[in-house]
Coordinates of C-alpha atoms in Angstrom, one line a residue:
Chain A
M1 CA 49.7 -121.8 -38.3
I2 CA 49.2 -122.4 -34.8
E3 CA 52.9 -121.1 -33.5
T4 CA 53.0 -117.3 -33.4
K5 CA 56.6 -115.9 -33.4
T6 CA 56.3 -112.1 -33.8
T7 CA 58.3 -109.8 -31.5
D8 CA 55.2 -107.9 -30.1
V9 CA 53.4 -110.8 -28.7
I10 CA 54.1 -113.0 -25.5
E11 CA 53.4 -116.7 -25.8
F12 CA 51.5 -118.0 -22.7
H13 CA 51.8 -121.7 -22.3
F14 CA 49.7 -123.6 -19.8
D15 CA 47.8 -126.6 -18.9
F16 CA 44.1 -126.5 -18.0
A17 CA 44.9 -128.7 -14.9
S18 CA 47.5 -126.3 -13.6
P19 CA 47.0 -124.1 -10.6
F20 CA 50.0 -122.0 -11.4
G21 CA 48.8 -121.5 -15.0
Y22 CA 45.2 -120.5 -13.4
F23 CA 46.9 -117.8 -11.5
A24 CA 49.0 -116.8 -14.4
A25 CA 46.0 -116.4 -16.6
Q26 CA 44.5 -113.8 -14.3
E27 CA 47.7 -111.5 -14.8
I28 CA 49.2 -112.1 -18.2
D29 CA 46.9 -110.1 -20.2
G30 CA 47.6 -106.9 -18.0
L31 CA 51.2 -107.4 -17.7
A32 CA 51.4 -107.5 -21.5
A33 CA 49.1 -104.4 -21.9
R34 CA 51.4 -102.6 -19.5
H35 CA 54.4 -103.1 -22.2
G36 CA 52.3 -102.6 -25.3
R37 CA 52.3 -106.1 -25.9
S38 CA 49.5 -108.7 -26.5
A39 CA 49.4 -112.6 -25.1
V40 CA 48.8 -115.1 -27.2
W41 CA 47.2 -117.9 -25.2
R42 CA 48.6 -121.6 -25.9
P43 CA 47.2 -124.7 -23.7
V44 CA 49.2 -127.5 -23.9
L45 CA 48.6 -131.3 -22.6
L46 CA 51.7 -131.3 -20.0
G47 CA 51.2 -134.9 -19.6
A48 CA 52.7 -135.7 -23.2
V49 CA 55.6 -133.3 -22.1
F50 CA 55.9 -135.3 -18.7
K51 CA 56.4 -138.4 -20.6
E52 CA 59.4 -136.8 -22.2
T53 CA 60.8 -135.7 -18.9
G54 CA 60.1 -138.3 -16.2
A55 CA 58.3 -135.2 -14.5
R56 CA 55.2 -135.9 -12.0
P57 CA 52.8 -133.0 -11.1
L58 CA 54.2 -131.4 -8.2
T59 CA 51.2 -132.4 -5.8
E60 CA 52.3 -136.3 -6.6
I61 CA 55.9 -135.6 -5.2
P62 CA 57.0 -136.8 -2.2
M63 CA 57.5 -133.7 0.2
K64 CA 57.0 -131.2 -2.2
A65 CA 53.5 -132.2 -2.5
G66 CA 52.5 -130.9 1.1
Y67 CA 54.7 -127.6 0.5
A68 CA 52.9 -127.3 -3.1
R69 CA 49.4 -127.5 -1.9
H70 CA 50.1 -125.0 0.8
D71 CA 51.7 -122.7 -1.6
I72 CA 49.2 -122.6 -3.9
Q73 CA 46.7 -121.8 -1.4
R74 CA 48.7 -118.9 0.1
T75 CA 49.4 -117.7 -3.5
A76 CA 45.4 -117.7 -4.2
R77 CA 45.1 -115.7 -1.0
R78 CA 48.1 -113.2 -1.5
M79 CA 46.5 -112.6 -4.9
G80 CA 42.9 -112.2 -3.4
I81 CA 41.0 -114.5 -5.8
P82 CA 38.7 -117.3 -5.1
F83 CA 40.4 -120.7 -5.0
Q84 CA 39.3 -124.3 -4.7
M85 CA 41.4 -127.2 -5.5
P86 CA 39.5 -129.6 -7.7
S87 CA 39.1 -133.0 -7.0
P88 CA 40.1 -135.3 -8.7
F89 CA 43.4 -133.6 -9.3
P90 CA 44.8 -133.6 -11.9
F91 CA 42.5 -134.2 -14.3
A92 CA 42.1 -134.7 -17.9
T93 CA 42.2 -131.4 -20.2
I94 CA 41.8 -132.8 -23.7
A95 CA 38.3 -131.5 -24.1
A96 CA 39.1 -128.3 -22.7
C97 CA 42.1 -127.7 -25.1
R98 CA 40.0 -129.0 -28.1
A99 CA 37.0 -126.4 -27.1
F100 CA 39.8 -123.9 -26.9
Y101 CA 41.5 -124.4 -30.3
W102 CA 38.3 -124.8 -32.1
L103 CA 37.4 -121.0 -31.0
D104 CA 40.7 -119.6 -31.3
A105 CA 40.9 -120.4 -35.2
L106 CA 37.4 -118.2 -35.2
D107 CA 37.9 -115.8 -32.5
P108 CA 41.0 -115.7 -30.3
E109 CA 39.7 -113.2 -27.8
A110 CA 36.4 -115.3 -27.6
A111 CA 38.9 -118.3 -27.1
K112 CA 40.8 -116.5 -24.1
T113 CA 37.2 -115.7 -22.4
L114 CA 36.5 -119.4 -22.4
A115 CA 39.9 -120.7 -21.1
K116 CA 39.2 -117.9 -18.3
A117 CA 35.8 -119.3 -17.6
L118 CA 37.1 -123.0 -17.5
Y119 CA 39.9 -122.1 -15.3
D120 CA 37.4 -120.4 -13.0
E121 CA 35.0 -123.5 -13.1
A122 CA 38.2 -125.7 -12.1
F123 CA 40.3 -123.6 -9.8
G124 CA 37.8 -120.5 -8.9
K125 CA 34.9 -123.1 -8.1
G126 CA 36.6 -126.6 -7.6
G127 CA 34.4 -127.8 -10.3
D128 CA 35.0 -130.6 -12.9
I129 CA 36.1 -129.6 -16.6
S130 CA 37.5 -132.9 -17.4
S131 CA 34.5 -134.1 -19.6
A132 CA 33.2 -133.3 -23.0
Q133 CA 29.8 -132.2 -21.3
S134 CA 31.3 -130.2 -19.1
V135 CA 33.4 -128.3 -21.3
V136 CA 30.1 -127.9 -23.6
Q137 CA 28.4 -126.7 -20.3
V138 CA 31.0 -124.2 -19.6
A139 CA 30.9 -122.9 -23.2
A140 CA 27.1 -122.9 -23.5
G141 CA 27.1 -120.5 -20.2
L142 CA 29.1 -118.2 -22.6
G143 CA 26.6 -118.3 -24.9
H144 CA 28.1 -120.5 -27.7
D145 CA 25.8 -123.3 -29.1
A146 CA 26.3 -126.7 -27.4
G147 CA 25.8 -128.7 -30.3
Q148 CA 28.1 -126.7 -32.3
V149 CA 30.7 -127.1 -29.3
E150 CA 29.8 -131.1 -29.3
A151 CA 30.7 -131.2 -33.1
A152 CA 34.0 -129.3 -32.6
L153 CA 35.4 -131.8 -30.0
K154 CA 35.2 -134.7 -32.4
D155 CA 36.2 -132.7 -35.3
P156 CA 39.4 -134.3 -36.9
E157 CA 40.9 -130.9 -37.6
V158 CA 40.4 -129.6 -34.2
K159 CA 42.2 -132.5 -32.9
E160 CA 44.9 -132.3 -35.2
R161 CA 45.3 -128.5 -34.4
L162 CA 45.9 -129.5 -30.7
R163 CA 48.2 -132.2 -31.4
A164 CA 50.4 -130.0 -33.6
V165 CA 50.4 -127.6 -30.7
V166 CA 51.7 -130.0 -28.2
Q167 CA 54.2 -131.4 -30.7
S168 CA 55.5 -128.4 -31.1
A169 CA 55.7 -127.7 -27.2
I170 CA 57.6 -130.5 -26.9
E171 CA 60.1 -129.7 -29.9
R172 CA 60.5 -126.3 -28.1
E173 CA 61.1 -127.5 -24.7
I174 CA 58.0 -126.3 -23.1
F175 CA 58.1 -128.6 -20.3
G176 CA 55.9 -126.8 -17.5
S177 CA 52.8 -124.5 -16.8
P178 CA 52.9 -121.6 -17.1
F179 CA 55.5 -121.3 -19.5
F180 CA 56.2 -117.6 -21.4
I181 CA 58.2 -117.1 -24.3
V182 CA 59.1 -113.5 -25.1
D183 CA 61.4 -112.3 -27.8
D184 CA 62.8 -115.8 -27.9
E185 CA 63.5 -116.0 -24.3
P186 CA 61.7 -118.4 -22.3
F187 CA 60.2 -117.9 -18.5
W188 CA 58.9 -120.9 -16.6
G189 CA 56.5 -120.4 -13.7
H190 CA 54.3 -118.2 -12.1
D191 CA 57.0 -116.8 -10.0
R192 CA 59.1 -115.9 -12.8
M193 CA 56.3 -113.2 -13.8
A194 CA 58.1 -110.7 -12.1
M195 CA 61.3 -111.2 -14.1
L196 CA 59.4 -111.3 -17.7
E197 CA 58.1 -108.3 -16.6
D198 CA 62.1 -106.7 -15.8
W199 CA 62.9 -108.1 -19.3
L200 CA 60.1 -106.2 -20.7
Q201 CA 60.9 -103.1 -18.9
N202 CA 64.9 -103.4 -19.3
G203 CA 65.0 -105.1 -22.6
G204 CA 67.2 -108.2 -21.2
W205 CA 70.2 -108.3 -19.3
Chain B
M1 CA 71.0 -126.8 19.7
I2 CA 71.4 -126.6 15.7
E3 CA 67.5 -125.9 15.0
T4 CA 66.8 -122.5 15.7
K5 CA 63.2 -121.7 16.0
T6 CA 62.9 -118.3 17.5
T7 CA 60.5 -115.8 16.0
D8 CA 62.7 -113.2 15.0
V9 CA 65.1 -115.2 12.6
I10 CA 64.9 -116.6 8.9
E11 CA 66.3 -119.9 9.0
F12 CA 68.2 -120.1 5.3
H13 CA 68.9 -123.8 4.2
F14 CA 71.2 -124.2 1.1
D15 CA 73.4 -126.6 -0.5
F16 CA 76.9 -125.3 -1.4
A17 CA 76.3 -126.8 -4.8
S18 CA 73.2 -125.0 -5.5
P19 CA 73.7 -121.9 -8.0
F20 CA 70.1 -120.7 -6.7
G21 CA 71.7 -120.9 -3.3
Y22 CA 74.6 -119.0 -4.3
F23 CA 72.4 -116.4 -5.4
A24 CA 70.0 -116.3 -2.1
A25 CA 73.5 -116.1 -0.2
Q26 CA 74.2 -112.4 -1.6
E27 CA 70.8 -111.4 -0.4
I28 CA 69.3 -113.2 2.5
D29 CA 71.2 -111.1 5.1
G30 CA 70.3 -107.6 3.6
L31 CA 66.7 -108.9 3.2
A32 CA 66.4 -110.0 6.7
A33 CA 68.1 -106.5 8.3
R34 CA 65.4 -104.6 6.4
H35 CA 62.9 -106.5 8.5
G36 CA 64.7 -106.4 11.7
R37 CA 65.4 -109.8 11.7
S38 CA 68.7 -112.1 11.3
A39 CA 69.4 -115.0 8.9
V40 CA 70.3 -118.1 10.0
W41 CA 72.4 -120.1 7.8
R42 CA 71.9 -123.6 7.5
P43 CA 73.9 -125.8 4.8
V44 CA 72.2 -129.1 4.1
L45 CA 73.4 -132.2 1.8
L46 CA 70.4 -132.2 -0.6
G47 CA 71.7 -135.4 -2.1
A48 CA 70.3 -136.9 0.9
V49 CA 67.3 -135.5 0.7
F50 CA 66.7 -136.4 -3.0
K51 CA 67.0 -140.0 -2.3
E52 CA 63.7 -139.7 -0.5
T53 CA 62.0 -137.5 -3.1
G54 CA 63.3 -139.1 -6.2
A55 CA 64.6 -135.8 -7.3
R56 CA 67.4 -134.8 -9.4
P57 CA 69.6 -131.6 -10.2
L58 CA 67.7 -129.4 -12.4
T59 CA 70.7 -129.4 -14.7
E60 CA 70.1 -133.3 -15.1
I61 CA 66.6 -133.2 -16.2
P62 CA 65.5 -133.8 -19.9
M63 CA 64.5 -130.2 -21.2
K64 CA 64.7 -128.6 -17.8
A65 CA 68.6 -129.0 -17.9
G66 CA 69.1 -126.3 -20.7
Y67 CA 66.4 -123.8 -19.5
A68 CA 68.0 -124.0 -16.0
R69 CA 71.3 -123.5 -17.6
H70 CA 70.1 -120.3 -19.2
D71 CA 68.2 -119.1 -16.4
I72 CA 71.0 -119.3 -14.0
Q73 CA 73.4 -117.4 -16.2
R74 CA 70.6 -114.6 -16.9
T75 CA 69.9 -114.5 -13.3
A76 CA 73.7 -113.9 -12.4
R77 CA 73.6 -111.1 -15.3
R78 CA 70.6 -109.6 -13.6
M79 CA 72.1 -109.5 -10.3
G80 CA 75.4 -108.2 -11.5
I81 CA 77.3 -110.3 -9.8
P82 CA 80.6 -112.9 -11.2
F83 CA 79.2 -116.3 -12.3
Q84 CA 81.2 -119.4 -13.7
M85 CA 79.4 -122.8 -13.2
P86 CA 81.8 -125.2 -11.9
S87 CA 83.0 -128.3 -13.6
P88 CA 82.4 -131.0 -12.7
F89 CA 78.5 -130.1 -11.5
P90 CA 76.8 -131.0 -9.2
F91 CA 79.9 -131.8 -6.8
A92 CA 80.6 -133.0 -3.3
T93 CA 79.8 -130.7 -0.7
I94 CA 80.1 -132.7 2.7
A95 CA 83.8 -131.2 3.4
A96 CA 82.2 -127.6 3.0
C97 CA 79.5 -128.4 5.2
R98 CA 81.5 -129.9 8.0
A99 CA 83.8 -126.8 7.7
F100 CA 80.7 -124.8 8.1
Y101 CA 79.4 -126.4 11.0
W102 CA 82.8 -126.6 12.8
L103 CA 83.0 -122.9 12.9
D104 CA 79.1 -121.8 13.4
A105 CA 79.4 -123.6 16.7
L106 CA 82.3 -121.2 17.7
D107 CA 81.3 -117.7 15.7
P108 CA 77.9 -117.9 13.6
E109 CA 79.3 -114.8 11.6
A110 CA 82.7 -115.9 10.9
A111 CA 80.8 -119.5 9.5
K112 CA 78.7 -117.0 7.1
T113 CA 81.8 -115.5 6.0
L114 CA 83.4 -118.9 5.2
A115 CA 79.9 -119.9 3.5
K116 CA 80.0 -116.9 0.9
A117 CA 84.0 -117.3 0.3
L118 CA 83.1 -121.1 -0.4
Y119 CA 80.3 -120.1 -2.7
D120 CA 82.1 -117.6 -4.3
E121 CA 85.0 -120.0 -5.2
A122 CA 82.6 -122.3 -6.6
F123 CA 80.2 -120.1 -8.3
G124 CA 82.1 -116.6 -8.5
K125 CA 85.2 -118.4 -10.0
G126 CA 84.0 -121.6 -11.2
G127 CA 86.5 -123.4 -8.6
D128 CA 86.3 -126.6 -7.1
I129 CA 85.3 -126.9 -3.3
S130 CA 84.5 -130.7 -3.5
S131 CA 87.8 -132.0 -1.6
A132 CA 88.9 -131.3 1.9
Q133 CA 92.3 -129.7 0.7
S134 CA 90.2 -127.2 -1.2
V135 CA 87.7 -126.3 1.9
V136 CA 91.1 -126.0 3.9
Q137 CA 92.6 -123.5 1.3
V138 CA 89.4 -121.2 1.2
A139 CA 89.2 -120.9 5.0
A140 CA 93.0 -120.6 5.3
G141 CA 92.7 -117.8 3.1
L142 CA 90.4 -116.3 5.6
G143 CA 92.8 -116.4 8.0
H144 CA 91.7 -119.9 9.8
D145 CA 94.4 -122.4 10.5
A146 CA 95.1 -124.9 7.9
G147 CA 95.8 -127.8 10.6
Q148 CA 92.7 -126.8 12.7
V149 CA 90.3 -126.7 9.9
E150 CA 91.9 -130.2 8.6
A151 CA 91.3 -131.6 11.8
A152 CA 87.8 -130.3 12.1
L153 CA 87.1 -132.1 9.0
K154 CA 87.9 -135.4 10.7
D155 CA 86.2 -134.6 14.0
P156 CA 83.3 -137.1 14.9
E157 CA 81.4 -134.3 16.6
V158 CA 81.4 -131.9 13.8
K159 CA 80.3 -135.0 11.6
E160 CA 77.6 -135.7 14.0
R161 CA 76.4 -132.3 14.0
L162 CA 76.1 -132.1 10.1
R163 CA 74.4 -135.5 10.1
A164 CA 71.7 -134.3 12.8
V165 CA 71.3 -131.3 10.6
V166 CA 70.7 -133.3 7.5
Q167 CA 68.3 -135.5 9.4
S168 CA 66.1 -132.5 10.9
A169 CA 65.8 -130.9 7.4
I170 CA 64.8 -134.3 5.9
E171 CA 62.0 -134.3 9.0
R172 CA 61.0 -130.9 8.2
E173 CA 60.6 -131.5 4.4
I174 CA 63.2 -129.1 3.5
F175 CA 63.6 -130.7 -0.2
G176 CA 65.3 -128.0 -2.1
S177 CA 68.0 -125.1 -2.5
P178 CA 67.2 -122.3 -1.1
F179 CA 65.0 -123.3 1.2
F180 CA 63.7 -120.6 4.1
I181 CA 61.6 -120.8 7.1
V182 CA 60.1 -117.8 8.6
D183 CA 57.7 -117.8 11.6
D184 CA 56.6 -121.7 10.3
E185 CA 56.2 -120.4 6.9
P186 CA 58.2 -122.3 4.2
F187 CA 59.4 -120.6 1.0
W188 CA 61.2 -122.5 -1.7
G189 CA 63.4 -121.1 -4.3
H190 CA 65.5 -118.0 -5.1
D191 CA 62.4 -116.8 -7.0
R192 CA 60.2 -117.0 -3.7
M193 CA 62.3 -114.2 -1.9
A194 CA 60.1 -111.5 -3.1
M195 CA 57.2 -113.4 -1.9
L196 CA 59.0 -114.1 1.5
E197 CA 59.6 -110.1 1.7
D198 CA 56.2 -109.7 1.1
W199 CA 55.1 -111.8 3.9
L200 CA 57.5 -110.0 6.1
Q201 CA 56.0 -106.8 5.1
N202 CA 52.5 -107.7 5.5
G203 CA 52.3 -110.2 8.2
G204 CA 51.2 -113.2 6.0
W205 CA 48.1 -113.3 3.9

């Protein structure tokens, strides 16, 4: 139901606490459209995956932390988009994910718009999207009914949908953010989008 | 003496056991020349750095291992270059590094040629470059005197030169391979070479 595996889509997996997921979110729909594809957005909880791989957020690893923070800032400057590192970081994303999957079942395009607004709040403005209230507020800002969103975040069906997506991501070895799958071919990282586009252009190597 | 920090060079740090270092080695001199720069090659012992960061080779990390091996193979196909994963992998590179720094002090261009031949033996042909004999053999194939290379590998001055380079790399937080520094700006990874080139083209962002 959640897993989409048709040949004309690009699966775009990301974590709401991933700066490089935020960057990829600005570009993936345009990239897909240039090649007659559409992107299916799939936020995941990387914390659950990191338990399997023993990985830690880049920004917590000795030496890599300083580089990562610098690289993130210059990538935003290069892209010419607003960027502010949220504090605290990393942060909980379970409410953001649940809101996404609630809406995705009703209207995938609206869910993308919500995801972009959540990313913009977190990394465009450096705001907090870790709590249920903050997620409800962002959704309400897009015209969604606050009470309905609040209820959705507690809905066992929505929780189960997210759980199934994360379980599937672990089984499919989706271990980072952003992580793309196109024609069964995996691409990990914002800096792999050029390679992904080359793949779409030239049909693989 | 070893550390080069003028404004017209690109420092290219790599580990002889790094497949992405092998890929970068094919491209860095051409990239530098396109922008009126030259590349200074600096092999390092990443094992020493990994002790500081707690990192492991990509190919040993759960989930990432399978992806990394696949990504390495397709990158080689995309570049249209010979590639064979050496076995065992990873392997010791101290002899290769010592031979490099011995020659680098005499003739940096000849040292680059040796580095390329060593990389070609390891990743182009899947051969073994971990032992002193194998390194001597590759060097002899380029016309160097086998006895002289053998002596160089045991030369305390050469050993000290390598030790100093690795120490400096740790201090400068060079934690991966390939790792480039240009105008004090660090770029990590073969897939960051496009960004590095954009930096040279547009003078930073």
